Short mmCIF file of C-alpha atoms and ligand atoms in Angstrom, two decimals:
data_model
loop_
_atom_site.label_atom_id
_atom_site.label_comp_id
_atom_site.label_asym_id
_atom_site.label_seq_id
_atom_site.Cartn_x
_atom_site.Cartn_y
_atom_site.Cartn_z
CA UNK R 1 -67.55 108.32 12.22
CA UNK R 2 -65.59 105.38 10.78
CA UNK R 3 -65.57 101.87 12.16
CA UNK R 4 -63.51 101.58 15.40
CA UNK R 5 -61.18 98.59 15.72
CA UNK R 6 -58.57 97.28 18.11
CA UNK R 7 -56.15 94.62 16.86
CA UNK R 8 -53.61 92.65 18.84
CA UNK R 9 -50.89 90.62 17.10
CA UNK R 10 -48.42 88.68 19.25
CA UNK R 11 -44.70 88.20 18.84
CA UNK R 12 -43.31 84.68 18.69
CA UNK R 13 -40.63 82.47 20.12
CA UNK R 14 -39.33 79.81 17.81
CA UNK R 15 -38.69 76.75 19.96
CA UNK R 16 -36.66 74.97 17.29
CA UNK R 17 -36.31 74.90 13.48
CA UNK R 18 -34.15 77.91 12.71
CA UNK R 19 -33.26 79.04 9.17
CA UNK R 20 -35.21 76.19 7.60
CA UNK R 21 -38.55 77.87 6.78
CA UNK R 22 -37.27 79.35 3.52
CA UNK R 23 -35.91 75.90 2.62
CA UNK R 24 -39.34 74.26 2.97
CA UNK R 25 -38.40 72.67 6.31
CA UNK R 26 -40.21 72.05 9.61
CA UNK R 27 -40.40 74.73 12.31
CA UNK R 28 -41.91 74.77 15.80
CA UNK R 29 -42.71 78.32 16.97
CA UNK R 30 -45.25 79.53 19.52
CA UNK R 31 -47.05 82.87 19.76
CA UNK R 32 -46.37 84.74 23.03
CA UNK R 33 -48.14 87.30 25.23
CA UNK R 34 -45.93 90.23 24.20
CA UNK R 35 -47.06 91.91 21.01
CA UNK R 36 -48.34 94.89 19.04
CA UNK R 37 -51.70 96.64 19.42
CA UNK R 38 -53.19 98.92 16.77
CA UNK R 39 -56.33 100.83 17.75
CA UNK R 40 -58.23 103.45 15.79
CA UNK R 41 -60.83 104.18 13.20
CA UNK R 42 -61.09 102.87 9.66
CA UNK R 43 -61.92 105.26 6.82
CA UNK R 44 -60.58 108.24 4.91
CA UNK R 45 -57.88 108.66 2.29
CA UNK R 46 -54.79 108.30 4.52
CA UNK R 47 -53.21 105.96 7.01
CA UNK R 48 -52.15 108.06 9.98
CA UNK R 49 -50.55 106.40 12.99
CA UNK R 50 -48.91 107.55 16.18
CA UNK R 51 -46.46 105.22 17.91
CA UNK R 52 -46.45 105.28 21.71
CA UNK R 53 -43.37 103.05 21.91
CA UNK R 54 -41.18 104.74 19.29
CA UNK R 55 -42.66 108.24 19.37
CA UNK R 56 -43.92 110.43 16.52
CA UNK R 57 -46.76 110.45 14.00
CA UNK R 58 -46.68 109.42 10.34
CA UNK R 59 -49.26 109.93 7.60
CA UNK R 60 -49.14 108.06 4.28
CA UNK R 61 -51.44 107.86 1.27
CA UNK R 62 -53.18 104.58 0.45
CA UNK R 63 -50.49 104.06 -2.19
CA UNK R 64 -47.81 104.39 0.51
CA UNK R 65 -46.53 107.88 -0.18
CA UNK R 66 -45.23 109.53 2.98
CA UNK R 67 -46.84 112.93 3.57
CA UNK R 68 -44.90 115.57 5.53
CA UNK R 69 -46.40 116.35 8.95
CA UNK R 70 -43.24 117.86 10.36
CA UNK R 71 -39.71 118.64 9.20
CA UNK R 72 -38.45 115.34 10.49
CA UNK R 73 -40.70 112.28 10.14
CA UNK R 74 -40.01 109.53 12.72
CA UNK R 75 -37.52 106.84 11.69
CA UNK R 76 -40.28 104.19 11.46
CA UNK R 77 -42.36 106.27 8.99
CA UNK R 78 -40.57 104.96 5.89
CA UNK R 79 -41.16 101.38 7.04
CA UNK R 80 -44.85 102.12 7.59
CA UNK R 81 -45.07 103.70 4.12
CA UNK R 82 -43.50 100.59 2.55
CA UNK R 83 -45.92 98.29 4.36
CA UNK R 84 -48.97 100.35 3.40
CA UNK R 85 -47.84 100.43 -0.24
CA UNK R 86 -47.50 96.65 -0.26
CA UNK R 87 -50.69 95.95 1.74
CA UNK R 88 -52.66 98.23 -0.65
CA UNK R 89 -55.65 98.98 1.64
CA UNK R 90 -58.98 100.01 0.11
CA UNK R 91 -59.53 102.72 2.74
CA UNK R 92 -57.58 104.67 5.32
CA UNK R 93 -57.05 104.38 9.07
CA UNK R 94 -56.30 106.78 11.89
CA UNK R 95 -55.01 105.51 15.19
CA UNK R 96 -52.26 104.47 17.55
CA UNK R 97 -49.63 101.69 17.56
CA UNK R 98 -48.46 100.46 20.94
CA UNK R 99 -46.65 97.36 22.10
CA UNK R 100 -44.17 95.73 24.38
CA UNK R 101 -42.05 93.67 21.97
CA UNK R 102 -38.37 94.57 21.89
CA UNK R 103 -37.25 95.39 18.34
CA UNK R 104 -34.38 93.47 16.71
CA UNK R 105 -34.44 90.84 19.45
CA UNK R 106 -35.52 87.69 17.60
CA UNK R 107 -39.14 87.83 18.81
CA UNK R 108 -40.64 88.86 15.46
CA UNK R 109 -41.62 92.44 16.27
CA UNK R 110 -41.68 93.09 12.54
CA UNK R 111 -44.21 90.38 11.58
CA UNK R 112 -46.26 91.29 14.66
CA UNK R 113 -46.53 94.92 13.48
CA UNK R 114 -47.25 93.93 9.88
CA UNK R 115 -50.00 91.45 10.84
CA UNK R 116 -51.59 93.96 13.24
CA UNK R 117 -51.50 96.64 10.55
CA UNK R 118 -52.92 94.38 7.82
CA UNK R 119 -55.86 93.43 10.07
CA UNK R 120 -56.43 97.03 11.19
CA UNK R 121 -56.51 98.08 7.53
CA UNK R 122 -59.28 95.56 6.94
CA UNK R 123 -57.59 92.42 5.58
CA UNK R 124 -59.99 89.51 5.62
CA UNK R 125 -59.01 85.97 4.75
CA UNK R 126 -57.66 82.83 6.41
CA UNK R 127 -54.59 82.99 8.69
CA UNK R 128 -52.55 81.36 5.90
CA UNK R 129 -53.70 83.99 3.38
CA UNK R 130 -52.89 86.71 5.90
CA UNK R 131 -49.43 85.23 6.51
CA UNK R 132 -48.67 85.03 2.77
CA UNK R 133 -49.92 88.61 2.26
CA UNK R 134 -47.75 89.90 5.13
CA UNK R 135 -44.68 87.91 4.03
CA UNK R 136 -44.86 89.54 0.59
CA UNK R 137 -45.49 93.00 2.09
CA UNK R 138 -42.52 92.69 4.44
CA UNK R 139 -40.22 91.52 1.65
CA UNK R 140 -41.27 94.54 -0.43
CA UNK R 141 -41.09 97.03 2.45
CA UNK R 142 -37.92 95.83 4.16
CA UNK R 143 -36.13 94.12 1.30
CA UNK R 144 -35.48 91.11 3.58
CA UNK R 145 -36.53 87.77 2.06
CA UNK R 146 -38.02 86.28 5.25
CA UNK R 147 -39.91 82.98 5.26
CA UNK R 148 -43.50 82.16 6.21
CA UNK R 149 -42.91 81.06 9.82
CA UNK R 150 -43.26 84.38 11.63
CA UNK R 151 -46.45 85.79 10.06
CA UNK R 152 -48.08 82.35 10.13
CA UNK R 153 -47.57 81.72 13.85
CA UNK R 154 -48.39 85.37 14.64
CA UNK R 155 -51.66 84.90 12.73
CA UNK R 156 -52.60 81.46 14.01
CA UNK R 157 -50.87 80.64 17.31
CA UNK R 158 -52.88 78.83 19.99
CA UNK R 159 -52.70 79.12 23.77
CA UNK R 160 -50.79 76.28 25.41
CA UNK R 161 -49.55 74.93 22.10
CA UNK R 162 -46.64 75.31 19.75
CA UNK R 163 -47.33 75.15 16.02
CA UNK R 164 -45.54 72.55 13.91
CA UNK R 165 -45.39 74.14 10.46
CA UNK R 166 -44.33 72.22 7.38
CA UNK R 167 -43.12 75.17 5.31
CA UNK R 168 -43.25 73.12 2.11
CA UNK R 169 -46.90 72.05 2.25
CA UNK R 170 -47.79 75.02 4.53
CA UNK R 171 -49.63 72.55 6.75
CA UNK R 172 -49.83 73.43 10.47
CA UNK R 173 -50.38 71.06 13.40
CA UNK R 174 -50.71 72.23 17.02
CA UNK R 175 -48.36 70.50 19.48
CA UNK R 176 -49.38 70.74 23.17
CA UNK R 177 -46.65 71.90 25.54
CA UNK R 178 -46.16 70.02 28.83
CA UNK R 179 -47.50 72.13 31.69
CA UNK R 180 -44.51 71.42 33.90
CA UNK R 181 -41.98 72.75 31.36
CA UNK R 182 -41.11 76.44 31.30
CA UNK R 183 -39.57 78.50 28.51
CA UNK R 184 -37.76 81.65 29.56
CA UNK R 185 -36.05 84.42 27.62
CA UNK R 186 -32.80 86.00 28.70
CA UNK R 187 -31.61 89.10 26.84
CA UNK R 188 -28.17 88.88 25.22
CA UNK R 189 -28.24 92.68 25.08
CA UNK R 190 -27.25 92.56 21.39
CA UNK R 191 -29.75 94.04 18.88
CA UNK R 192 -29.59 93.51 15.13
CA UNK R 193 -31.24 94.80 11.98
CA UNK R 194 -32.04 91.87 9.69
CA UNK R 195 -31.73 94.11 6.63
CA UNK R 196 -28.10 94.81 7.53
CA UNK R 197 -27.32 91.27 8.69
CA UNK R 198 -26.20 88.30 6.60
CA UNK R 199 -29.76 86.88 6.61
CA UNK R 200 -30.27 87.32 2.86
CA UNK R 201 -26.79 85.91 2.19
CA UNK R 202 -27.55 82.77 4.24
CA UNK R 203 -30.78 82.28 2.33
CA UNK R 204 -28.88 82.64 -0.93
CA UNK R 205 -26.29 80.06 0.21
CA UNK R 206 -29.05 77.60 1.15
CA UNK R 207 -30.65 78.11 -2.26
CA UNK R 208 -27.31 77.43 -3.94
CA UNK R 209 -27.01 74.16 -2.01
CA UNK R 210 -30.57 73.25 -3.07
CA UNK R 211 -29.70 73.83 -6.70
CA UNK R 212 -26.85 71.32 -6.40
CA UNK R 213 -28.51 68.52 -4.40
CA UNK R 214 -32.26 69.21 -4.58
CA UNK R 215 -34.66 70.34 -1.80
CA UNK R 216 -32.80 70.15 1.53
CA UNK R 217 -36.06 69.34 3.33
CA UNK R 218 -35.98 65.97 1.56
CA UNK R 219 -32.20 65.42 1.62
CA UNK R 220 -30.16 63.33 4.08
CA UNK R 221 -26.69 63.93 5.52
CA UNK R 222 -25.34 61.39 2.98
CA UNK R 223 -26.31 63.84 0.21
CA UNK R 224 -23.73 66.31 1.51
CA UNK R 225 -21.05 64.27 -0.27
CA UNK R 226 -22.41 65.64 -3.54
CA UNK R 227 -21.47 69.21 -2.51
CA UNK R 228 -17.91 70.25 -3.33
CA UNK R 229 -17.90 73.67 -1.62
CA UNK R 230 -17.07 73.37 2.13
CA UNK R 231 -19.16 76.45 2.93
CA UNK R 232 -22.25 74.96 1.27
CA UNK R 233 -21.66 71.65 3.10
CA UNK R 234 -21.87 73.54 6.41
CA UNK R 235 -25.00 75.49 5.46
CA UNK R 236 -26.78 72.42 4.12
CA UNK R 237 -25.69 70.31 7.11
CA UNK R 238 -27.33 72.85 9.40
CA UNK R 239 -30.60 72.76 7.47
CA UNK R 240 -30.76 68.96 7.17
CA UNK R 241 -29.78 68.32 10.80
CA UNK R 242 -32.08 71.09 12.10
CA UNK R 243 -35.13 69.57 10.42
CA UNK R 244 -34.23 66.23 12.07
CA UNK R 245 -33.94 68.05 15.43
CA UNK R 246 -37.44 69.51 15.00
CA UNK R 247 -38.88 66.02 14.45
CA UNK R 248 -36.98 64.72 17.50
CA UNK R 249 -38.12 67.71 19.60
CA UNK R 250 -41.77 66.97 18.82
CA UNK R 251 -41.17 63.35 19.94
CA UNK R 252 -39.49 64.62 23.14
CA UNK R 253 -42.52 66.83 23.82
CA UNK R 254 -44.88 63.89 23.30
CA UNK R 255 -42.75 61.70 25.59
CA UNK R 256 -42.37 64.54 28.15
CA UNK R 257 -38.62 63.93 27.90
CA UNK R 258 -37.22 67.23 29.19
CA UNK R 259 -33.57 66.13 29.03
CA UNK R 260 -33.84 65.08 25.36
CA UNK R 261 -35.56 68.36 24.47
CA UNK R 262 -32.83 70.36 26.21
CA UNK R 263 -30.08 68.47 24.39
CA UNK R 264 -31.79 69.26 21.06
CA UNK R 265 -31.81 73.00 21.89
CA UNK R 266 -28.09 72.77 22.65
CA UNK R 267 -27.55 70.92 19.36
CA UNK R 268 -29.39 73.67 17.51
CA UNK R 269 -27.22 76.33 19.18
CA UNK R 270 -24.03 74.52 18.14
CA UNK R 271 -25.22 74.08 14.57
CA UNK R 272 -26.28 77.74 14.24
CA UNK R 273 -22.86 78.79 15.50
CA UNK R 274 -20.53 76.28 13.85
CA UNK R 275 -22.28 75.52 10.56
CA UNK R 276 -24.64 78.41 9.92
CA UNK R 277 -22.52 81.26 11.29
CA UNK R 278 -25.35 83.39 12.69
CA UNK R 279 -23.83 83.67 16.17
CA UNK R 280 -20.61 85.28 17.47
CA UNK R 281 -18.13 84.45 20.26
CA UNK R 282 -19.92 86.92 22.57
CA UNK R 283 -23.35 85.45 21.79
CA UNK R 284 -22.01 81.89 22.20
CA UNK R 285 -20.63 82.87 25.60
CA UNK R 286 -24.01 84.31 26.56
CA UNK R 287 -25.77 81.08 25.54
CA UNK R 288 -23.20 79.03 27.50
CA UNK R 289 -23.78 81.23 30.55
CA UNK R 290 -27.52 80.70 30.43
CA UNK R 291 -26.96 76.97 29.88
CA UNK R 292 -24.88 76.79 33.06
CA UNK R 293 -27.61 78.31 35.28
CA UNK R 294 -28.97 75.79 37.81
CA UNK R 295 -32.04 73.99 36.43
CA UNK R 296 -31.52 74.92 32.75
CA UNK R 297 -31.61 71.82 30.51
CA UNK R 298 -30.98 73.55 27.16
CA UNK R 299 -30.46 77.02 25.70
CA UNK R 300 -30.04 78.74 22.35
CA UNK R 301 -30.60 82.05 20.57
CA UNK R 302 -34.15 82.21 19.21
CA UNK R 303 -34.99 83.70 15.82
CA UNK R 304 -32.62 84.63 13.03
CA UNK R 305 -29.56 84.94 15.29
CA UNK R 306 -27.01 87.77 15.17
CA UNK R 307 -28.33 88.92 18.60
CA UNK R 308 -31.54 89.00 20.58
CA UNK R 309 -32.88 86.71 23.29
CA UNK R 310 -31.59 83.38 24.53
CA UNK R 311 -34.34 80.80 24.97
CA UNK R 312 -33.85 78.59 28.03
CA UNK R 313 -35.78 75.42 28.85
CA UNK R 314 -36.24 74.36 32.46
CA UNK R 315 -38.76 72.61 34.66
CA UNK R 316 -41.52 74.98 35.82
CA UNK R 317 -40.60 76.62 39.10
CA UNK R 318 -36.91 77.11 38.26
CA UNK R 319 -36.12 80.77 38.84
CA UNK R 320 -34.04 82.43 36.09
CA UNK R 321 -33.08 86.06 35.53
CA UNK R 322 -35.33 86.37 32.47
CA UNK R 323 -38.91 86.65 31.19
CA UNK R 324 -41.14 83.58 31.41
CA UNK R 325 -43.09 83.09 28.17
CA UNK R 326 -46.24 81.04 27.64
CA UNK R 327 -47.75 79.95 24.33
CA UNK R 328 -50.57 82.38 23.52
CA UNK R 329 -53.25 82.89 20.88
CA UNK R 330 -52.61 84.39 17.46
CA UNK R 331 -53.77 87.80 16.22
CA UNK R 332 -57.32 88.97 16.91
CA UNK R 333 -59.54 91.92 15.94
CA UNK R 334 -61.95 93.39 18.46
C1 GLA P 401 -36.42 85.40 10.83
C2 GLA P 401 -37.29 85.22 9.60
C3 GLA P 401 -37.93 83.84 9.57
C4 GLA P 401 -36.90 82.74 9.79
C5 GLA P 401 -36.03 83.05 11.01
C6 GLA P 401 -34.90 82.06 11.18
O1 GLA P 401 -37.20 85.41 12.00
O2 GLA P 401 -38.32 86.18 9.60
O3 GLA P 401 -38.60 83.66 8.35
O4 GLA P 401 -36.14 82.51 8.64
O5 GLA P 401 -35.46 84.34 10.92
O6 GLA P 401 -35.42 80.82 11.52
#
């Protein structure tokens, strides 16, 4: 008999600080109660997992080679194989993946799965080491150059608190959330696949702007004058203004200023739409709809954009047609 383990890794909601992690900026996500569970037994020469949510079984070697179990492996098997290859476990695992995180909805189902898998396969190290390990594995497996935010908050979230992450120094500071504020998620109904989205293109554009005017995390709006390409001005303006909004949001939390926090979420939504182009007219209309609901003080798409859930901020007790989310703890092994 191998060693039995059960791992839970949460999803996350990013309160503010979108598309700035890969530019060394500040982000403010929180881990949530929805997430991924991997249970099973460590040992053997293969990783074999059954998914209750997506259906099917996949078996891969420790080097990540997919082994045929049936004529048609489930669609997620190739992703699992890529993750196992990159995580390079020393021994196998046999078990079950289950979870309640919607996929492609901006709640980091992908980092949640990768962190749960890494821990189930026996990763040991600090949450920051785990996050770096998972970030590299996801980039290799998915080919999407995501930043550190998602795996880091999935690994180290804390109940009742958001995590202020400086993605340049990789320093994290917990920020308590006022108990009388409520964050709710309303589904836009649009799902996206980051690998097929313009995520990598946006990152590339931000990097081009950095090459012209230096690290955007240390730049000011005045530096935009040194950019001659209008498209890069827009991308860089989003990053620079978004980092300022994160700082202001933390101050609003400390001052319990709900109205100021709501206005900053609205500002983020406008910037993501008008300067960063990760929204669409239909998604903008959905955000505006949520914003107009009685009691909502601010709303925006959370995560990479292109679809997913709208995050709404209201005073606790306001009833909205969505899911209430609370800040929860990061991943744990039992
Ligand atoms: C995705 C990526 C993150 C981050 C966000 C946008 O969730 O995984 O690294 O870039 O998009 O803020």
